[in-house]
Amino acid sequence: AMLTFSSDNTSRFVVNGELVAQGRFWEQPQVVDVAGRLKSGANALRVEVSNESEGPAGLIARLDVTLADGRVVTCVTDAGWKTTDQPGENWHNRDLVSAGWPAARVVVAYGEKPWGRLAITQQTLPPPVHLRTAFAADKPVARAVVYATALGIFDLHLNGKRVSEDYFNPGWTAYDQRVLYRAYDVTALLRRGENVLGAVLADGWYSGYVGYGHHRDHYGTQPRLLAQLHLEYADGTTARVATGPDWKAATGALLESDFLMGETCDARLEPRGWDAPGFDAAAWKAVDTGTNLKPLREAHRGPPVVAVQDFKARTITEPQPGVYVLDLRSGRSAAVNP
C-alpha cells in the first residue's frame, strides 16, 4: 500500500489513528509504504494541513492498495473528502462524525499549478517508536541489572522513569560488524507486583540521515532494540525479562527525530503513563522481531553522553501569532571536558 502526497505547505498524515508521514514543502512530494497500517474492511485516512503563508491549505494525495488477490484499490483526494478547521483534541484517533462537514474544494486537477508533475522523492522522517512489556515480581528482589543495545538509539524506561541520564546510546559503530551495550543497576526502580520495562527507539546513525548526501538507511531500514533484565530474588532464584514478540509498540509525542533533520514534538499525542504499571496498552500493536544483521555485541568502552550544562532563554519573543523565537545565546563561552 503506497501513499503519495504533497501539501501546501505542512501536513501530518494519519492512517487508522497512527501517524505515517509528515510533509514540509509542497515542492517535495513523498511516497510512504503504509501496508502495515491498513486492515481488512473500513479504514480511516485523516490529514492535518497548514499553510504558513497567505492562501488556503492545499493537499493532493493518492493511496494505491494492492490486495492479496491482485486487485488494486485506489483512493485520491477529491470532492468526496470532508474538511473542518475545528477538529478538536485527539483528532487523529477519536471517533469523528463528519457528515455535517463541508466537502473539500477541488482547486485544480493533478498536473496543474501549483504542483505540476513533480518527481517523487523518498524523503521520510518516521517517528520514534515506544516499546513496552509488563512483568510481575512476586517476591523481594535482591538485585536487578538491565543490559541494552540497539540498531538505532534508545532511551530505556522502567516503571515510569528513565533508567539513566545517558543520551544517544549505544553510540555510532559499524552496525554490520559490532554494536555496544550498556548495563544499569535498576534494583531501586523495581516494585512488588506489576512492573513495566520500556524504551523509546529512534533511527539514530543506523537508519537516519547521515552525511551530506541527503540519504538515509546506510546500515539498515528497521531500527531494533535488544534488552535483557536479570532479576536476582532474595531467596536465591533468578528470572529474566527480554525483548521478544510479546512486547507492544506505538508512537507518541515525537513525530520526527533525526540528527540532521531535527525533531518535531506534539505533546498532545504523548501516551502518558505508557512506561508505568496500570497503563492500558490494548490498542498498541505487536512488534516486529529479528534482523538480517548479526553484529558482535560488546560492552561499551567509553563514558556515557550526559548533559553538562543547561542554557535558559535570555528572551522569548513572538514575531507573529503562534511563532516563538527563543534566544539561547549564553553570552560567554563554556568549557567542558570531552
mmCIF file of C-alpha atoms in Angstrom:
data_model
loop_
_atom_site.group_PDB
_atom_site.id
_atom_site.type_symbol
_atom_site.label_atom_id
_atom_site.label_comp_id
_atom_site.label_asym_id
_atom_site.label_seq_id
_atom_site.Cartn_x
_atom_site.Cartn_y
_atom_site.Cartn_z
ATOM 1 C CA ALA A 1 0.000 0.000 0.000
ATOM 2 C CA MET A 2 1.753 3.129 -1.267
ATOM 3 C CA LEU A 3 0.692 6.615 -0.178
ATOM 4 C CA THR A 4 1.853 9.511 -2.373
ATOM 5 C CA PHE A 5 1.113 13.068 -1.250
ATOM 6 C CA SER A 6 2.137 16.701 -1.257
ATOM 7 C CA SER A 7 0.758 19.580 0.802
ATOM 8 C CA ASP A 8 0.853 23.365 0.802
ATOM 9 C CA ASN A 9 2.734 23.549 2.856
ATOM 10 C CA THR A 10 2.921 21.360 6.010
ATOM 11 C CA SER A 11 0.900 18.272 6.824
ATOM 12 C CA ARG A 12 0.569 15.273 9.111
ATOM 13 C CA PHE A 13 -0.960 12.149 7.560
ATOM 14 C CA VAL A 14 -2.721 9.639 9.822
ATOM 15 C CA VAL A 15 -3.942 6.174 8.837
ATOM 16 C CA ASN A 16 -6.238 4.385 11.280
ATOM 17 C CA GLY A 17 -5.156 6.629 14.150
ATOM 18 C CA GLU A 18 -1.395 6.326 13.593
ATOM 19 C CA LEU A 19 0.904 8.957 12.155
ATOM 20 C CA VAL A 20 2.509 7.620 8.978
ATOM 21 C CA ALA A 21 4.153 10.670 7.388
ATOM 22 C CA GLN A 22 4.669 14.399 7.526
ATOM 23 C CA GLY A 23 5.034 16.904 4.706
ATOM 24 C CA ARG A 24 7.031 20.098 4.960
ATOM 25 C CA PHE A 25 7.138 21.626 1.473
ATOM 26 C CA TRP A 26 4.776 21.323 -1.483
ATOM 27 C CA GLU A 27 7.809 21.015 -3.769
ATOM 28 C CA GLN A 28 8.731 17.694 -2.114
ATOM 29 C CA PRO A 29 6.066 15.021 -2.642
ATOM 30 C CA GLN A 30 6.554 11.909 -0.538
ATOM 31 C CA VAL A 31 5.954 8.210 -1.060
ATOM 32 C CA VAL A 32 5.287 6.120 2.050
ATOM 33 C CA ASP A 33 4.576 2.392 2.407
ATOM 34 C CA VAL A 34 1.544 2.152 4.732
ATOM 35 C CA ALA A 35 0.665 -1.519 4.245
ATOM 36 C CA GLY A 36 1.339 -2.237 7.907
ATOM 37 C CA ARG A 37 -1.193 0.405 8.978
ATOM 38 C CA LEU A 38 -4.150 -0.883 6.965
ATOM 39 C CA LYS A 39 -6.681 -3.532 7.929
ATOM 40 C CA SER A 40 -9.403 -5.558 6.269
ATOM 41 C CA GLY A 41 -12.666 -3.642 5.960
ATOM 42 C CA ALA A 42 -13.078 0.075 6.617
ATOM 43 C CA ASN A 43 -10.027 2.294 7.047
ATOM 44 C CA ALA A 44 -9.714 5.935 8.080
ATOM 45 C CA LEU A 45 -7.436 8.474 6.394
ATOM 46 C CA ARG A 46 -7.015 11.800 8.133
ATOM 47 C CA VAL A 47 -4.612 14.629 7.481
ATOM 48 C CA GLU A 48 -3.940 17.991 9.097
ATOM 49 C CA VAL A 49 -2.720 20.635 6.639
ATOM 50 C CA SER A 50 -1.475 24.123 7.473
ATOM 51 C CA ASN A 51 -0.380 26.943 5.185
ATOM 52 C CA GLU A 52 2.298 29.101 6.777
ATOM 53 C CA SER A 53 1.816 31.849 4.176
ATOM 54 C CA GLU A 54 -1.190 33.550 2.600
ATOM 55 C CA GLY A 55 -3.666 31.360 0.789
ATOM 56 C CA PRO A 56 -5.646 28.205 1.518
ATOM 57 C CA ALA A 57 -4.126 24.997 2.821
ATOM 58 C CA GLY A 58 -3.816 22.536 -0.033
ATOM 59 C CA LEU A 59 -3.422 18.781 -0.293
ATOM 60 C CA ILE A 60 -3.042 16.305 -3.109
ATOM 61 C CA ALA A 61 -2.786 12.595 -2.278
ATOM 62 C CA ARG A 62 -3.193 9.138 -3.773
ATOM 63 C CA LEU A 63 -3.302 5.777 -1.995
ATOM 64 C CA ASP A 64 -2.808 2.623 -4.087
ATOM 65 C CA VAL A 65 -3.583 -0.636 -2.253
ATOM 66 C CA THR A 66 -2.750 -3.981 -3.857
ATOM 67 C CA LEU A 67 -4.913 -6.752 -2.388
ATOM 68 C CA ALA A 68 -3.831 -10.342 -1.900
ATOM 69 C CA ASP A 69 -5.829 -11.443 -4.958
ATOM 70 C CA GLY A 70 -4.050 -8.898 -7.170
ATOM 71 C CA ARG A 71 -6.812 -6.291 -7.343
ATOM 72 C CA VAL A 72 -5.778 -2.671 -6.824
ATOM 73 C CA VAL A 73 -7.885 -0.229 -4.803
ATOM 74 C CA THR A 74 -7.097 3.465 -5.314
ATOM 75 C CA CYS A 75 -8.174 6.408 -3.172
ATOM 76 C CA VAL A 76 -7.421 10.000 -4.218
ATOM 77 C CA THR A 77 -8.152 13.430 -2.794
ATOM 78 C CA ASP A 78 -11.319 14.804 -4.391
ATOM 79 C CA ALA A 79 -14.605 16.485 -3.520
ATOM 80 C CA GLY A 80 -15.643 13.394 -1.557
ATOM 81 C CA TRP A 81 -13.230 14.339 1.238
ATOM 82 C CA LYS A 82 -14.627 16.262 4.233
ATOM 83 C CA THR A 83 -12.930 19.199 5.927
ATOM 84 C CA THR A 84 -13.040 21.183 9.157
ATOM 85 C CA ASP A 85 -10.929 23.831 10.850
ATOM 86 C CA GLN A 86 -12.182 22.778 14.294
ATOM 87 C CA PRO A 87 -11.092 19.137 14.690
ATOM 88 C CA GLY A 88 -10.770 19.303 18.479
ATOM 89 C CA GLU A 89 -8.437 17.273 20.646
ATOM 90 C CA ASN A 90 -7.194 13.841 19.607
ATOM 91 C CA TRP A 91 -8.435 14.454 16.066
ATOM 92 C CA HIS A 92 -6.138 11.726 14.841
ATOM 93 C CA ASN A 93 -7.681 8.778 16.687
ATOM 94 C CA ARG A 94 -11.009 9.622 18.310
ATOM 95 C CA ASP A 95 -14.391 8.887 16.755
ATOM 96 C CA LEU A 96 -15.417 11.718 14.415
ATOM 97 C CA VAL A 97 -18.822 12.483 12.913
ATOM 98 C CA SER A 98 -18.029 14.240 9.643
ATOM 99 C CA ALA A 99 -21.442 14.055 7.980
ATOM 100 C CA GLY A 100 -22.045 17.763 8.554
ATOM 101 C CA TRP A 101 -18.614 18.921 7.461
ATOM 102 C CA PRO A 102 -18.269 20.762 4.143
ATOM 103 C CA ALA A 103 -16.722 18.972 1.204
ATOM 104 C CA ALA A 104 -13.146 19.722 0.241
ATOM 105 C CA ARG A 105 -12.881 22.238 -2.587
ATOM 106 C CA VAL A 106 -11.077 20.945 -5.660
ATOM 107 C CA VAL A 107 -8.849 23.793 -6.845
ATOM 108 C CA VAL A 108 -7.031 22.248 -9.794
ATOM 109 C CA ALA A 109 -6.510 18.841 -11.314
ATOM 110 C CA TYR A 110 -3.257 16.962 -10.951
ATOM 111 C CA GLY A 111 -0.587 18.298 -13.282
ATOM 112 C CA GLU A 112 -1.699 21.919 -12.996
ATOM 113 C CA LYS A 113 -0.144 24.574 -10.762
ATOM 114 C CA PRO A 114 0.929 24.835 -8.016
ATOM 115 C CA TRP A 115 2.068 21.197 -8.028
ATOM 116 C CA GLY A 116 2.610 20.373 -11.652
ATOM 117 C CA ARG A 117 4.073 16.970 -12.477
ATOM 118 C CA LEU A 118 6.849 16.674 -9.950
ATOM 119 C CA ALA A 119 9.423 13.954 -9.461
ATOM 120 C CA ILE A 120 8.643 11.967 -6.325
ATOM 121 C CA THR A 121 11.249 11.997 -3.573
ATOM 122 C CA GLN A 122 11.745 9.343 -0.940
ATOM 123 C CA GLN A 123 12.471 11.727 1.937
ATOM 124 C CA THR A 124 10.894 10.329 5.082
ATOM 125 C CA LEU A 125 11.164 11.066 8.769
ATOM 126 C CA PRO A 126 9.439 8.224 10.611
ATOM 127 C CA PRO A 127 8.547 8.848 14.253
ATOM 128 C CA PRO A 128 10.415 7.111 17.077
ATOM 129 C CA VAL A 129 8.659 4.058 18.489
ATOM 130 C CA HIS A 130 7.587 3.446 22.085
ATOM 131 C CA LEU A 131 8.108 -0.169 23.177
ATOM 132 C CA ARG A 132 6.875 -1.804 26.379
ATOM 133 C CA THR A 133 6.297 -5.069 28.219
ATOM 134 C CA ALA A 134 4.770 -5.788 31.619
ATOM 135 C CA PHE A 135 6.060 -8.424 34.022
ATOM 136 C CA ALA A 136 5.482 -9.465 37.636
ATOM 137 C CA ALA A 137 7.946 -9.536 40.527
ATOM 138 C CA ASP A 138 6.024 -11.547 43.118
ATOM 139 C CA LYS A 139 8.773 -11.721 45.756
ATOM 140 C CA PRO A 140 11.540 -9.472 47.137
ATOM 141 C CA VAL A 141 14.257 -8.574 44.610
ATOM 142 C CA ALA A 142 17.847 -8.530 45.848
ATOM 143 C CA ARG A 143 19.403 -7.196 42.631
ATOM 144 C CA ALA A 144 18.267 -6.238 39.147
ATOM 145 C CA VAL A 145 20.511 -5.376 36.194
ATOM 146 C CA VAL A 146 19.346 -4.486 32.682
ATOM 147 C CA TYR A 147 21.544 -4.823 29.590
ATOM 148 C CA ALA A 148 20.529 -2.992 26.420
ATOM 149 C CA THR A 149 21.709 -2.142 22.922
ATOM 150 C CA ALA A 150 20.074 -1.173 19.635
ATOM 151 C CA LEU A 151 20.324 -0.752 15.920
ATOM 152 C CA GLY A 152 19.454 2.922 16.276
ATOM 153 C CA ILE A 153 19.403 4.937 19.511
ATOM 154 C CA PHE A 154 17.256 4.341 22.585
ATOM 155 C CA ASP A 155 16.139 5.676 25.946
ATOM 156 C CA LEU A 156 15.369 2.890 28.417
ATOM 157 C CA HIS A 157 12.471 3.228 30.905
ATOM 158 C CA LEU A 158 11.378 1.225 33.955
ATOM 159 C CA ASN A 159 8.240 1.877 35.987
ATOM 160 C CA GLY A 160 7.732 5.419 34.800
ATOM 161 C CA LYS A 161 11.337 6.605 34.901
ATOM 162 C CA ARG A 162 14.336 6.638 32.588
ATOM 163 C CA VAL A 163 16.889 4.203 33.941
ATOM 164 C CA SER A 164 19.785 6.658 33.401
ATOM 165 C CA GLU A 165 20.681 10.164 32.269
ATOM 166 C CA ASP A 166 22.567 8.847 29.230
ATOM 167 C CA TYR A 167 21.844 10.008 25.683
ATOM 168 C CA PHE A 168 22.420 8.594 22.174
ATOM 169 C CA ASN A 169 23.040 5.015 23.326
ATOM 170 C CA PRO A 170 24.533 2.740 22.165
ATOM 171 C CA GLY A 171 26.612 5.135 20.047
ATOM 172 C CA TRP A 172 27.793 5.000 16.443
ATOM 173 C CA THR A 173 29.561 1.848 15.282
ATOM 174 C CA ALA A 174 29.776 -0.145 12.052
ATOM 175 C CA TYR A 175 26.466 -1.806 12.902
ATOM 176 C CA ASP A 176 27.002 -4.667 10.492
ATOM 177 C CA GLN A 177 30.160 -5.599 12.429
ATOM 178 C CA ARG A 178 29.601 -4.705 16.088
ATOM 179 C CA VAL A 179 27.205 -2.963 18.465
ATOM 180 C CA LEU A 180 27.883 -1.801 22.002
ATOM 181 C CA TYR A 181 25.697 -2.372 25.038
ATOM 182 C CA ARG A 182 25.415 -0.787 28.464
ATOM 183 C CA ALA A 183 24.427 -2.284 31.814
ATOM 184 C CA TYR A 184 22.413 -0.493 34.518
ATOM 185 C CA ASP A 185 21.624 -1.484 38.086
ATOM 186 C CA VAL A 186 17.878 -0.861 38.362
ATOM 187 C CA THR A 187 17.213 -2.563 41.697
ATOM 188 C CA ALA A 188 15.855 0.653 43.211
ATOM 189 C CA LEU A 189 13.297 1.029 40.401
ATOM 190 C CA LEU A 190 11.710 -2.422 40.863
ATOM 191 C CA ARG A 191 8.452 -2.816 42.769
ATOM 192 C CA ARG A 192 6.470 -5.715 44.153
ATOM 193 C CA GLY A 193 3.803 -6.882 41.740
ATOM 194 C CA GLU A 194 3.438 -5.476 38.221
ATOM 195 C CA ASN A 195 6.418 -3.770 36.593
ATOM 196 C CA VAL A 196 6.875 -2.259 33.132
ATOM 197 C CA LEU A 197 10.075 -2.217 31.083
ATOM 198 C CA GLY A 198 10.046 0.024 28.031
ATOM 199 C CA ALA A 199 12.093 2.107 25.620
ATOM 200 C CA VAL A 200 11.867 4.845 23.026
ATOM 201 C CA LEU A 201 13.676 3.746 19.863
ATOM 202 C CA ALA A 202 14.765 6.164 17.103
ATOM 203 C CA ASP A 203 16.699 5.921 13.826
ATOM 204 C CA GLY A 204 19.936 7.493 15.067
ATOM 205 C CA TRP A 205 23.003 6.820 12.946
ATOM 206 C CA TYR A 206 21.700 3.393 11.978
ATOM 207 C CA SER A 207 18.908 4.378 9.605
ATOM 208 C CA GLY A 208 18.648 8.164 9.914
ATOM 209 C CA TYR A 209 20.122 10.833 7.662
ATOM 210 C CA VAL A 210 23.916 10.791 7.956
ATOM 211 C CA GLY A 211 26.379 12.913 5.968
ATOM 212 C CA TYR A 212 25.704 15.476 3.277
ATOM 213 C CA GLY A 213 24.232 13.263 0.602
ATOM 214 C CA HIS A 214 20.639 13.652 1.852
ATOM 215 C CA HIS A 215 20.384 9.873 2.145
ATOM 216 C CA ARG A 216 19.274 7.559 4.942
ATOM 217 C CA ASP A 217 19.232 3.824 5.735
ATOM 218 C CA HIS A 218 23.014 3.488 5.419
ATOM 219 C CA TYR A 219 23.109 0.351 7.606
ATOM 220 C CA GLY A 220 19.511 -0.844 7.551
ATOM 221 C CA THR A 221 15.881 0.221 7.348
ATOM 222 C CA GLN A 222 14.408 -1.142 10.582
ATOM 223 C CA PRO A 223 15.741 0.005 13.971
ATOM 224 C CA ARG A 224 15.835 -2.724 16.602
ATOM 225 C CA LEU A 225 16.117 -2.863 20.395
ATOM 226 C CA LEU A 226 17.759 -5.729 22.275
ATOM 227 C CA ALA A 227 17.394 -5.752 26.063
ATOM 228 C CA GLN A 228 17.581 -8.231 28.937
ATOM 229 C CA LEU A 229 16.626 -7.573 32.552
ATOM 230 C CA HIS A 230 18.178 -10.036 35.007
ATOM 231 C CA LEU A 231 16.383 -10.419 38.350
ATOM 232 C CA GLU A 232 18.011 -11.943 41.421
ATOM 233 C CA TYR A 233 15.465 -12.628 44.149
ATOM 234 C CA ALA A 234 16.219 -12.607 47.860
ATOM 235 C CA ASP A 235 15.575 -16.358 48.055
ATOM 236 C CA GLY A 236 18.378 -17.064 45.552
ATOM 237 C CA THR A 237 16.209 -17.719 42.481
ATOM 238 C CA THR A 238 16.560 -15.750 39.270
ATOM 239 C CA ALA A 239 14.411 -14.635 36.358
ATOM 240 C CA ARG A 240 14.895 -12.841 33.052
ATOM 241 C CA VAL A 241 12.777 -10.353 31.108
ATOM 242 C CA ALA A 242 13.898 -9.955 27.476
ATOM 243 C CA THR A 243 12.769 -8.251 24.300
ATOM 244 C CA GLY A 244 10.635 -10.510 22.132
ATOM 245 C CA PRO A 245 7.359 -10.916 20.238
ATOM 246 C CA ASP A 246 5.284 -10.348 23.384
ATOM 247 C CA TRP A 247 6.307 -6.669 23.514
ATOM 248 C CA LYS A 248 3.946 -3.932 22.254
ATOM 249 C CA ALA A 249 4.665 -0.827 20.164
ATOM 250 C CA ALA A 250 3.126 2.585 19.461
ATOM 251 C CA THR A 251 4.147 6.110 18.503
ATOM 252 C CA GLY A 252 3.982 9.107 20.813
ATOM 253 C CA ALA A 253 4.604 12.832 21.005
ATOM 254 C CA LEU A 254 7.839 12.732 18.989
ATOM 255 C CA LEU A 255 6.696 12.935 15.386
ATOM 256 C CA GLU A 256 10.187 13.285 13.931
ATOM 257 C CA SER A 257 13.623 12.801 15.457
ATOM 258 C CA ASP A 258 16.730 12.942 13.323
ATOM 259 C CA PHE A 259 20.288 14.140 13.929
ATOM 260 C CA LEU A 260 20.360 16.280 10.777
ATOM 261 C CA MET A 261 16.682 16.953 10.042
ATOM 262 C CA GLY A 262 15.745 17.940 13.586
ATOM 263 C CA GLU A 263 12.914 16.997 15.924
ATOM 264 C CA THR A 264 9.188 17.678 15.944
ATOM 265 C CA CYS A 265 7.122 17.162 19.100
ATOM 266 C CA ASP A 266 3.355 17.342 19.603
ATOM 267 C CA ALA A 267 2.858 16.976 23.358
ATOM 268 C CA ARG A 268 -0.865 16.311 22.831
ATOM 269 C CA LEU A 269 -0.025 12.883 21.441
ATOM 270 C CA GLU A 270 2.050 11.700 24.391
ATOM 271 C CA PRO A 271 0.682 8.400 25.788
ATOM 272 C CA ARG A 272 1.008 9.480 29.414
ATOM 273 C CA GLY A 273 1.964 6.681 31.761
ATOM 274 C CA TRP A 274 2.965 4.360 28.909
ATOM 275 C CA ASP A 275 6.069 3.197 30.817
ATOM 276 C CA ALA A 276 4.319 2.567 34.149
ATOM 277 C CA PRO A 277 2.036 -0.134 35.571
ATOM 278 C CA GLY A 278 -1.682 0.335 35.056
ATOM 279 C CA PHE A 279 -1.430 1.750 31.534
ATOM 280 C CA ASP A 280 -3.953 0.397 29.034
ATOM 281 C CA ALA A 281 -1.897 -0.805 26.055
ATOM 282 C CA ALA A 282 -4.685 -2.850 24.460
ATOM 283 C CA ALA A 283 -4.597 -0.665 21.338
ATOM 284 C CA TRP A 284 -0.816 -0.954 20.923
ATOM 285 C CA LYS A 285 0.480 -3.035 18.032
ATOM 286 C CA ALA A 286 2.561 -6.197 18.012
ATOM 287 C CA VAL A 287 6.272 -5.643 17.401
ATOM 288 C CA ASP A 288 8.393 -6.860 14.511
ATOM 289 C CA THR A 289 11.315 -9.016 15.583
ATOM 290 C CA GLY A 290 14.543 -10.204 14.025
ATOM 291 C CA THR A 291 17.170 -8.659 11.772
ATOM 292 C CA ASN A 292 19.449 -9.789 8.986
ATOM 293 C CA LEU A 293 22.464 -8.279 10.746
ATOM 294 C CA LYS A 294 24.444 -10.424 13.168
ATOM 295 C CA PRO A 295 26.962 -7.990 14.672
ATOM 296 C CA LEU A 296 29.270 -8.808 17.553
ATOM 297 C CA ARG A 297 27.945 -7.433 20.849
ATOM 298 C CA GLU A 298 30.489 -5.790 23.126
ATOM 299 C CA ALA A 299 30.366 -3.820 26.371
ATOM 300 C CA HIS A 300 30.625 -0.072 25.807
ATOM 301 C CA ARG A 301 34.206 1.128 26.126
ATOM 302 C CA GLY A 302 33.663 4.786 26.990
ATOM 303 C CA PRO A 303 31.791 7.088 29.343
ATOM 304 C CA PRO A 304 28.160 7.910 28.505
ATOM 305 C CA VAL A 305 26.969 11.112 26.858
ATOM 306 C CA VAL A 306 25.306 13.255 29.534
ATOM 307 C CA ALA A 307 24.113 16.844 29.832
ATOM 308 C CA VAL A 308 26.754 19.036 31.482
ATOM 309 C CA GLN A 309 25.096 22.455 31.275
ATOM 310 C CA ASP A 310 21.649 23.986 30.746
ATOM 311 C CA PHE A 311 21.025 27.238 28.875
ATOM 312 C CA LYS A 312 17.971 29.297 29.767
ATOM 313 C CA ALA A 313 16.405 31.571 27.180
ATOM 314 C CA ARG A 314 17.508 35.184 27.570
ATOM 315 C CA THR A 315 14.415 36.384 25.731
ATOM 316 C CA ILE A 316 11.271 34.817 24.261
ATOM 317 C CA THR A 317 9.564 36.798 21.525
ATOM 318 C CA GLU A 318 6.509 36.201 19.349
ATOM 319 C CA PRO A 319 7.221 37.827 15.950
ATOM 320 C CA GLN A 320 3.871 36.589 14.635
ATOM 321 C CA PRO A 321 0.938 34.822 16.293
ATOM 322 C CA GLY A 322 1.851 31.280 17.245
ATOM 323 C CA VAL A 323 5.524 31.604 16.282
ATOM 324 C CA TYR A 324 8.044 31.919 19.125
ATOM 325 C CA VAL A 325 11.751 32.675 18.996
ATOM 326 C CA LEU A 326 13.990 31.754 21.948
ATOM 327 C CA ASP A 327 17.351 33.497 22.265
ATOM 328 C CA LEU A 328 19.596 30.861 23.852
ATOM 329 C CA ARG A 329 22.895 32.655 23.441
ATOM 330 C CA SER A 330 24.880 32.234 26.639
ATOM 331 C CA GLY A 331 26.854 35.434 26.269
ATOM 332 C CA ARG A 332 30.019 33.606 27.224
ATOM 333 C CA SER A 333 31.985 30.579 26.151
ATOM 334 C CA ALA A 334 31.665 27.337 28.076
ATOM 335 C CA ALA A 335 34.478 24.847 28.558
ATOM 336 C CA VAL A 336 33.560 21.219 29.177
ATOM 337 C CA ASN A 337 35.525 18.019 29.424
ATOM 338 C CA PRO A 338 35.495 15.972 26.207
#
